[in-house]
mmCIF file of C-alpha atoms and ligand atoms in Angstrom:
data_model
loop_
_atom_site.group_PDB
_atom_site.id
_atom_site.type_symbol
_atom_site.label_atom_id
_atom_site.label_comp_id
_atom_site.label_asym_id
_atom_site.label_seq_id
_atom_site.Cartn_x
_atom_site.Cartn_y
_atom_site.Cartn_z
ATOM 1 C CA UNK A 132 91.969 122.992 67.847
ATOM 2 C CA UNK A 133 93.213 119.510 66.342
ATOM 3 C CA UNK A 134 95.639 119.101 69.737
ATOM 4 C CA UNK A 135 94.336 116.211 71.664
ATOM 5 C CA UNK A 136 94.067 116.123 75.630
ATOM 6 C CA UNK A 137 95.573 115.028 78.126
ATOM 7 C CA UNK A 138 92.637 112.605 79.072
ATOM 8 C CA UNK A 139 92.185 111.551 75.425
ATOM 9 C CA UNK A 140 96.152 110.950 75.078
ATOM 10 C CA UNK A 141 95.640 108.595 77.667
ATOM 11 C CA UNK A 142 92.927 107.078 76.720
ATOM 12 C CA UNK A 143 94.159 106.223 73.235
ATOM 13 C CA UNK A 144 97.326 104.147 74.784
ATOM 14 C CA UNK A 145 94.978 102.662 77.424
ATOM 15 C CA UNK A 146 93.102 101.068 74.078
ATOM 16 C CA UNK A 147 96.467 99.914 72.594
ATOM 17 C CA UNK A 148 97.388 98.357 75.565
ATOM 18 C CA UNK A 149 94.683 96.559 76.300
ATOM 19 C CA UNK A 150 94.212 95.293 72.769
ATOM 20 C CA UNK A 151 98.035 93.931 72.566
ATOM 21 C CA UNK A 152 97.882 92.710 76.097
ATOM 22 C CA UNK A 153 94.463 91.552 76.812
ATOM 23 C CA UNK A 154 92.967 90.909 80.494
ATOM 24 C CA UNK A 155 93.482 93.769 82.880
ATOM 25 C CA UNK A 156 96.324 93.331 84.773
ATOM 26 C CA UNK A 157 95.356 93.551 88.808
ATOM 27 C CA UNK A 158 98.829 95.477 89.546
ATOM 28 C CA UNK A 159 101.753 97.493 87.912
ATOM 29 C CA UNK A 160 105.278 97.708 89.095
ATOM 30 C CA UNK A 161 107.349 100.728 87.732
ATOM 31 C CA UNK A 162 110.908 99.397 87.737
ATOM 32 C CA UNK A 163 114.102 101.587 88.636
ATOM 33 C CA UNK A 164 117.100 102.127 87.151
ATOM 34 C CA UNK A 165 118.862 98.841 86.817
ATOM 35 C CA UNK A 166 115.928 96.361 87.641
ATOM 36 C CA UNK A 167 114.598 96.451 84.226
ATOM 37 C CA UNK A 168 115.288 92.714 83.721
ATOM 38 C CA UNK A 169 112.840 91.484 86.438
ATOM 39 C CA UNK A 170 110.546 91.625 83.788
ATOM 40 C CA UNK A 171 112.324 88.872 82.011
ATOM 41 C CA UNK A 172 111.349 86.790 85.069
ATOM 42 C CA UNK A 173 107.196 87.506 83.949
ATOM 43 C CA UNK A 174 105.486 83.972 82.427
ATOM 44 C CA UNK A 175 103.236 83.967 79.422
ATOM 45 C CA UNK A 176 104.246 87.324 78.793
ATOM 46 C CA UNK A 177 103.418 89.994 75.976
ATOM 47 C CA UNK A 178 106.006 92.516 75.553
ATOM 48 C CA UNK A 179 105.286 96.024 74.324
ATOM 49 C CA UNK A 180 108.015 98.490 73.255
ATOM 50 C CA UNK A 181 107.013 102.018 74.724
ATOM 51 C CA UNK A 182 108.078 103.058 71.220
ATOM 52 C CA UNK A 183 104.651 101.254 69.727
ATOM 53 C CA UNK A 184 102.293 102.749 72.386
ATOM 54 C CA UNK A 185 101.122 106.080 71.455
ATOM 55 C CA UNK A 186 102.243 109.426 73.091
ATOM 56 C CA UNK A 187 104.084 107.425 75.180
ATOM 57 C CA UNK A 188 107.348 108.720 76.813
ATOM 58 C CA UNK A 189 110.801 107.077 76.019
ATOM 59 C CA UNK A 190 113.796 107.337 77.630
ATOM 60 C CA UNK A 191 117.031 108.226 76.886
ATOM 61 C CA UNK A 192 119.218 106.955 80.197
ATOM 62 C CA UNK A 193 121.294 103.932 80.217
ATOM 63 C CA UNK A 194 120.053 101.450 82.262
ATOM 64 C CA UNK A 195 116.132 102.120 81.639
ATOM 65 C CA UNK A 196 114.822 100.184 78.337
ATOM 66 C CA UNK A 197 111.959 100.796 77.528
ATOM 67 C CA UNK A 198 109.130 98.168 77.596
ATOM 68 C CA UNK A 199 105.703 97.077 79.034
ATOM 69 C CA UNK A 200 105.447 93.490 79.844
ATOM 70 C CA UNK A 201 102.302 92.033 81.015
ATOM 71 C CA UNK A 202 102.128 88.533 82.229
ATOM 72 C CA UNK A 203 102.317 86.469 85.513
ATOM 73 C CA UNK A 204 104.152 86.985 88.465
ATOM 74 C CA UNK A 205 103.400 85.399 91.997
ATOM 75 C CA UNK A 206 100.467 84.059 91.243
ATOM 76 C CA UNK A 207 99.110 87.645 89.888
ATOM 77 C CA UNK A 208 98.471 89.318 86.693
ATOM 78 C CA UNK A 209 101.253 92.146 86.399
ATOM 79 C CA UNK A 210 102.097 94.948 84.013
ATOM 80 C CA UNK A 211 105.735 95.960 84.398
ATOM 81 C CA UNK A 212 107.157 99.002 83.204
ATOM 82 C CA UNK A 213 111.095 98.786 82.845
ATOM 83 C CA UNK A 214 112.031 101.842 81.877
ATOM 84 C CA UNK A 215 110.451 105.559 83.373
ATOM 85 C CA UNK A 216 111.207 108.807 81.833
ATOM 86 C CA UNK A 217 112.436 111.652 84.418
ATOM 87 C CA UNK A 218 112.218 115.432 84.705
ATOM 88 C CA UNK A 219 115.794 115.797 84.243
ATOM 89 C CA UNK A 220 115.678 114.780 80.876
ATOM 90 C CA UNK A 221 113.111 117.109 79.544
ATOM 91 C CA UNK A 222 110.287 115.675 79.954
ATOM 92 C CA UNK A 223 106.917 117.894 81.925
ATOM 93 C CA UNK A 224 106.027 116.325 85.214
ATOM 94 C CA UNK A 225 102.719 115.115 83.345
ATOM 95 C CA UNK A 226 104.633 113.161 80.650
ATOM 96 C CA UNK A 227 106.595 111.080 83.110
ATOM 97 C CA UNK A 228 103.134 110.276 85.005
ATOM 98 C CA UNK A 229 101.916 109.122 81.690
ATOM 99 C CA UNK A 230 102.057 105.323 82.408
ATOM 100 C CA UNK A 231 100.499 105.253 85.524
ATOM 101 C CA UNK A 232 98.044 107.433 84.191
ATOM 102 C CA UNK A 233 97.305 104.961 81.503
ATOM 103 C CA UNK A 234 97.777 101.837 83.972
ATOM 104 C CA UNK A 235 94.892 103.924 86.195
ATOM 105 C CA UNK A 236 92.765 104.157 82.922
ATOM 106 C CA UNK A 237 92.911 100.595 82.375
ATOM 107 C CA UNK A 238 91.868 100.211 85.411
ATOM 108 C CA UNK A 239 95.157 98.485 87.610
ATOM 109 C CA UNK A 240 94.221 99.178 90.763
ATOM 110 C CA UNK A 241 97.380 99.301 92.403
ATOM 111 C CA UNK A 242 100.715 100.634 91.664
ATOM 112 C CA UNK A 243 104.175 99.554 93.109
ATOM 113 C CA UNK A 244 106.864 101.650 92.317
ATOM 114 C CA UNK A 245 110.758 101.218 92.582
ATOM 115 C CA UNK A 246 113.495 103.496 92.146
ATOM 116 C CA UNK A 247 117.362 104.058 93.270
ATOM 117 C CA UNK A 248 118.146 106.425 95.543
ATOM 118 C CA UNK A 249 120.650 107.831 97.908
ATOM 119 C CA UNK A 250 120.944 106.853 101.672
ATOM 120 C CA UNK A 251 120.698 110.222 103.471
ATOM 121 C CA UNK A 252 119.500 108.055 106.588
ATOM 122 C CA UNK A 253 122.758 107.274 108.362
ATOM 123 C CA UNK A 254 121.880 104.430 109.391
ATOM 124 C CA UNK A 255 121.466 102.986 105.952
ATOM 125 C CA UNK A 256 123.728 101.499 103.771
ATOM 126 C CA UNK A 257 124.338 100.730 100.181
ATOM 127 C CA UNK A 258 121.824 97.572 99.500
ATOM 128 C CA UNK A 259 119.448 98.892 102.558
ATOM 129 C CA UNK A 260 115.589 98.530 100.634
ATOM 130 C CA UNK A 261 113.542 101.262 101.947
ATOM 131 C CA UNK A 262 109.748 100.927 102.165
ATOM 132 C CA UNK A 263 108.662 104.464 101.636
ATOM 133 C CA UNK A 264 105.895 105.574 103.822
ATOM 134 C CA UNK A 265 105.928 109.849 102.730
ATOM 135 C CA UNK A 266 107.924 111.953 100.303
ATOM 136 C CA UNK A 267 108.878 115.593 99.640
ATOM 137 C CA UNK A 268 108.772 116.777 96.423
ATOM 138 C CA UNK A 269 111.686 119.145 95.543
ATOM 139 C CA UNK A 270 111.481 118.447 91.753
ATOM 140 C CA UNK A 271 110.395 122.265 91.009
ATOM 141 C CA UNK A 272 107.163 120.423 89.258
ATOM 142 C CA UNK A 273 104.070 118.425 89.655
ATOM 143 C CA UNK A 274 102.251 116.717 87.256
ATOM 144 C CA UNK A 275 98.845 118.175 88.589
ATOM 145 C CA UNK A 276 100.254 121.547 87.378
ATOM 146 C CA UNK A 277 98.300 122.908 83.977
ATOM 147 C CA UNK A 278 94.606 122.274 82.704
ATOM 148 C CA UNK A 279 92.766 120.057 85.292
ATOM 149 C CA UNK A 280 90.388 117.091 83.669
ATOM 150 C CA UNK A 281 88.015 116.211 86.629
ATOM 151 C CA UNK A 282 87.995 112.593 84.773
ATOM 152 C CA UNK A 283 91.816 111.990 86.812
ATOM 153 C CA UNK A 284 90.261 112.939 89.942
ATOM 154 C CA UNK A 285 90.296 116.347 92.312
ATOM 155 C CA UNK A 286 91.885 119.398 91.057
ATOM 156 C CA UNK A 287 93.468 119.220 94.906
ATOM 157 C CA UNK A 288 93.805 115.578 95.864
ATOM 158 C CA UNK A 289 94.809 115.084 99.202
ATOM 159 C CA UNK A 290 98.407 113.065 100.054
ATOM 160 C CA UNK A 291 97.557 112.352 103.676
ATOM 161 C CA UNK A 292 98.666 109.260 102.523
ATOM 162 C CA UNK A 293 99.923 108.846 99.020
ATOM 163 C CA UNK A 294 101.699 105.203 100.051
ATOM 164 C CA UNK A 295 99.247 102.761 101.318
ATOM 165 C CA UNK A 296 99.698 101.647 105.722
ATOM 166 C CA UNK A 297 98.086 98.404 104.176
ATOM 167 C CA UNK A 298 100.289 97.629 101.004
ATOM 168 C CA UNK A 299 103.306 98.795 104.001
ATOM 169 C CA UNK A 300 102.778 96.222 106.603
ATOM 170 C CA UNK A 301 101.970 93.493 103.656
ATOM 171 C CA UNK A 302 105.499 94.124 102.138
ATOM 172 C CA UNK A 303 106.916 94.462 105.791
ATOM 173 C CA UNK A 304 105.744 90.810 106.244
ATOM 174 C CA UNK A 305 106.274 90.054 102.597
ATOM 175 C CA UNK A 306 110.077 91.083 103.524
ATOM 176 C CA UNK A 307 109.897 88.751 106.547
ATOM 177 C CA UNK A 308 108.771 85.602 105.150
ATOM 178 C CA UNK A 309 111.934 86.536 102.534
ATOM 179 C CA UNK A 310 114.411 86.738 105.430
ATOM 180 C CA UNK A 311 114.740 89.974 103.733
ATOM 181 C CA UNK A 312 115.759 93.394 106.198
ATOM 182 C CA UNK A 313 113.386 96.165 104.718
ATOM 183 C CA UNK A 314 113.967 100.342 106.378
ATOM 184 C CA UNK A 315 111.043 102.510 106.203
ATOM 185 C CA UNK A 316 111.784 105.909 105.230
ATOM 186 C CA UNK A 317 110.684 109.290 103.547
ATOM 187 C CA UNK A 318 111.774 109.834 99.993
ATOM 188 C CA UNK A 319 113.416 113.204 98.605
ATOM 189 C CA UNK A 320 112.892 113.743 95.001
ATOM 190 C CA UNK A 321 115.000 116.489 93.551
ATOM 191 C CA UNK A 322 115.097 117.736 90.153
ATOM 192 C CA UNK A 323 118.944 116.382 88.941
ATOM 193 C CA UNK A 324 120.459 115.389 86.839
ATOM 194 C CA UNK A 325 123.588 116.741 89.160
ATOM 195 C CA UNK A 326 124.027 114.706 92.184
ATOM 196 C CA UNK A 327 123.759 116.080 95.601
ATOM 197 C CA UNK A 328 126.258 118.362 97.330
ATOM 198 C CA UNK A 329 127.321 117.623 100.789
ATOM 199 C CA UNK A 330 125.410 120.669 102.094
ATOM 200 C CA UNK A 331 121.977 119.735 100.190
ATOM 201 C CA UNK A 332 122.403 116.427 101.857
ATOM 202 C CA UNK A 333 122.530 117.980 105.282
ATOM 203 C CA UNK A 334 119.918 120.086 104.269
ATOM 204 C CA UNK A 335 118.002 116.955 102.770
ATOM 205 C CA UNK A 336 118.402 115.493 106.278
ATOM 206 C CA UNK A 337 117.331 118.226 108.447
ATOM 207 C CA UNK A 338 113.784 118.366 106.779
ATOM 208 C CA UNK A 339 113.280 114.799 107.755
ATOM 209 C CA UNK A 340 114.401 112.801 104.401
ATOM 210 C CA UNK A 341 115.969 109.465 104.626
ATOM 211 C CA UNK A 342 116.706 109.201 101.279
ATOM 212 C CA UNK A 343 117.110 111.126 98.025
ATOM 213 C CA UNK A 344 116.219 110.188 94.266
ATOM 214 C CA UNK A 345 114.916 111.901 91.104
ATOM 215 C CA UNK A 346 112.079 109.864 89.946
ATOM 216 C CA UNK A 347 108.877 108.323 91.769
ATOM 217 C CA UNK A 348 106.705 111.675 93.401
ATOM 218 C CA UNK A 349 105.424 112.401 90.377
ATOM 219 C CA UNK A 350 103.704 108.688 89.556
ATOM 220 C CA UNK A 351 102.663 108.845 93.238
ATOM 221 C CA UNK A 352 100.621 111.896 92.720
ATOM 222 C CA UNK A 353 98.834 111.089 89.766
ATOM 223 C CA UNK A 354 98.137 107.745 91.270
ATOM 224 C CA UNK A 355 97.247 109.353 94.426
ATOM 225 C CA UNK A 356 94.638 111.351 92.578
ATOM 226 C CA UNK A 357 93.320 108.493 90.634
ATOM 227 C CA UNK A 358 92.309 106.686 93.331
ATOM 228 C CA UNK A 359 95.692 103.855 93.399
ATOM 229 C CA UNK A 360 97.031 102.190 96.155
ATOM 230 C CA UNK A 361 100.564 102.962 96.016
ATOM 231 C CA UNK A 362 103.955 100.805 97.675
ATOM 232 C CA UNK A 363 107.096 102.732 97.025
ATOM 233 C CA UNK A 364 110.262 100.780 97.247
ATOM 234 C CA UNK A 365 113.691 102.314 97.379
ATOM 235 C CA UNK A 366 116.920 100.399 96.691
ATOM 236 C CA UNK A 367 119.938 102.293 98.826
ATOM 237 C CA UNK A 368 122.324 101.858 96.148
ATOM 238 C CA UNK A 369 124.842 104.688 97.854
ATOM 239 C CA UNK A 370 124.784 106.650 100.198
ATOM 240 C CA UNK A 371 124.413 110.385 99.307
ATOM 241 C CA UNK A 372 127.210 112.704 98.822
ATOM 242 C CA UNK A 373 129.514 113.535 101.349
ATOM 243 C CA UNK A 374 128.384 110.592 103.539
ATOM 244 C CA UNK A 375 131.503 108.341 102.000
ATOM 245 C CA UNK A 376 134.221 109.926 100.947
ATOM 246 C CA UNK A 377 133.997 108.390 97.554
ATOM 247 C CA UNK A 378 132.483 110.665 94.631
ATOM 248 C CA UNK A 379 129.188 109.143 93.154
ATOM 249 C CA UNK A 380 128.713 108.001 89.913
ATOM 250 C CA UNK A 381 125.773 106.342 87.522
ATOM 251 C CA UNK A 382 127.734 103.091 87.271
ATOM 252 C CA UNK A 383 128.220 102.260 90.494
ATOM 253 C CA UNK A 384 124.666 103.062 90.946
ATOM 254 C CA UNK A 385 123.285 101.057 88.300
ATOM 255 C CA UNK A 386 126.778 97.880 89.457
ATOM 256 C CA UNK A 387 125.074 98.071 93.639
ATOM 257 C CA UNK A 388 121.240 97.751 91.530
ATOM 258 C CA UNK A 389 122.580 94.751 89.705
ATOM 259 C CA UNK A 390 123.703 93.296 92.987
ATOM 260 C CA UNK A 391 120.463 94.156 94.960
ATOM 261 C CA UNK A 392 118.360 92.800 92.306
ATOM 262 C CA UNK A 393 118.345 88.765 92.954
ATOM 263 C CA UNK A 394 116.931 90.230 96.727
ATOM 264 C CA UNK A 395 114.658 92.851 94.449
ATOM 265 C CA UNK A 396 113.343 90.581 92.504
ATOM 266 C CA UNK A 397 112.155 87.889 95.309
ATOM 267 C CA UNK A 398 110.911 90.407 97.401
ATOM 268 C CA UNK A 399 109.150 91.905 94.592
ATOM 269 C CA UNK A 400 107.418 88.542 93.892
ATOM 270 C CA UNK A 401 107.191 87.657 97.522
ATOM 271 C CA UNK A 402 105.196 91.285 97.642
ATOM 272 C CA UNK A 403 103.169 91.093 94.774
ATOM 273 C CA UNK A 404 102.098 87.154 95.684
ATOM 274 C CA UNK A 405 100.236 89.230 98.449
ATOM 275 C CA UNK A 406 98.706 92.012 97.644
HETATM 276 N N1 HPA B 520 121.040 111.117 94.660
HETATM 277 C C1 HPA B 520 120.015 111.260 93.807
HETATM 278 N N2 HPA B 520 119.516 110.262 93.089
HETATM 279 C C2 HPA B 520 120.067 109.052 93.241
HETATM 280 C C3 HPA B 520 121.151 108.834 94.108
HETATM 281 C C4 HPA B 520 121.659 109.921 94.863
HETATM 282 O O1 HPA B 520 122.614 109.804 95.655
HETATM 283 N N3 HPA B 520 121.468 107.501 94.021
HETATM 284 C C5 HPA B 520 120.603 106.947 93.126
HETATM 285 N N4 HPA B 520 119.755 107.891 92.646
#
């Protein structure tokens, strides 16, 4: 009987956040695998290792530290996660939704999350950002999946449309005012931690996916059921395999992140200065 719930798990790191960090941020933006230092480019910022924040997920991959930095970023009061935890380490669907569950609680009211993922879309290329308008989750899981606390919204929420038309067409023109090129696409979320093979990509393709990642669906649905507005935004850092004939790996992932980021980061600001 002395296990605590879901609900009250996320409750008690709600309260620690919002003591350490103080006013309610209006937005949170879950960074991907090698943008974790656009949170270096938050003013008057408080920085909270995940470590400190109870029941709180940390990772183990390279290129996700883990750390919640609330401060200012165009013009708006921002909590950025750098660093997400994934399926394919271990972790329940419901664990790596914990933040935005907790961001939700606090009561952020919109959620913009970014990710790496494979070009399956060939007409992308690596640095193509992808505005994601739908995904498909192939992780095996969802984070809905277990006991069901009406206080997180409908045992069945609906995903007509988990990414917000309106949040789309402001980073569309957010993108434009950047001179940045922005793709709209559907994002695949598989389980991992294996890459692709050439066939899955096909396969990947056929069912209307333009590109393919293993993080991201399951913060969507929680925030989808809470009530968020959700952007998704998807950095092409390869394209999937069998597209080039070069094998994939996480460095050159995390080396075409890097290289994307300076266009990341304005667009991010450009973005969140609007919404
Ligand atoms: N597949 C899956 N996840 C990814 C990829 C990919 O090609 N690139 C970055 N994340």
């Amino acid at each position: 009987m002395s296990e605590i719930g879901a609900f009250a798990r996320v409750a008690a790191a709600a309260e620690v956040v919002d003591r350490r960090c103080g006013t309610v941020p209006e937005l949170a933006v879950i960074l991907g695998s090698g943008l974790g230092d656009v949170a270096a480019t938050l003013t008057d910022a408080v920085t909270v290792p995940y470590s400190e924040l109870p029941h709180w997920p940390v990772s183990t991959v390279v290129g996700h530290p883990g750390r919640l930095v609330v401060g200012a970023l165009g013009g708006r009061r921002v909590a950025v996660l750098a660093g997400r935890v994934h399926t394919y380490e271990g972790y329940p669907a419901d664990a790596v939704a914990f933040a935005t569950r907790v961001m939700a609680r606090l009561g952020v009211r919109q959620l913009v999350l970014t990710n790496a993922a494979g070009g399956v879309n060939t007409g992308f290329s690596p640095g193509t950002v992808m505005i994601i308008d739908d995904h498909i989750n192939l992780l095996g899981a969802n984070p809905l999946t277990g006991a069901h606390d009406d206080r997180f919204g409908p045992r069945f929420p609906d995903m007509t449309e988990v990414y917000s038309a309106r949040l789309s067409v402001i980073a569309d023109e957010a993108a434009a005012a950047r001179g940045v090129s922005v793709a709209h696409g559907v994002y695949a979320a598989v389980a991992g931690p294996s890459y692709e093979t050439p066939a899955e990509v096909r396969y990947l393709r056929a069912i209307g996916a333009d590109a393919v990642g293993m993080s991201t669906v399951p913060e969507a649905i929680v925030a989808g059921q809470m009530g968020m507005e959700v952007l998704g935004v998807s950095c092409i850092t390869n394209m999937a395999a069998g597209m080039h004939a070069a094998p994939l790996s996480h460095d050159d992932v995390l080396e075409t992140m890097r290289a994307m980021r300076v266009t990341c980061v304005a667009l991010l600001e450009e973005i969140v200065g609007r919404l």
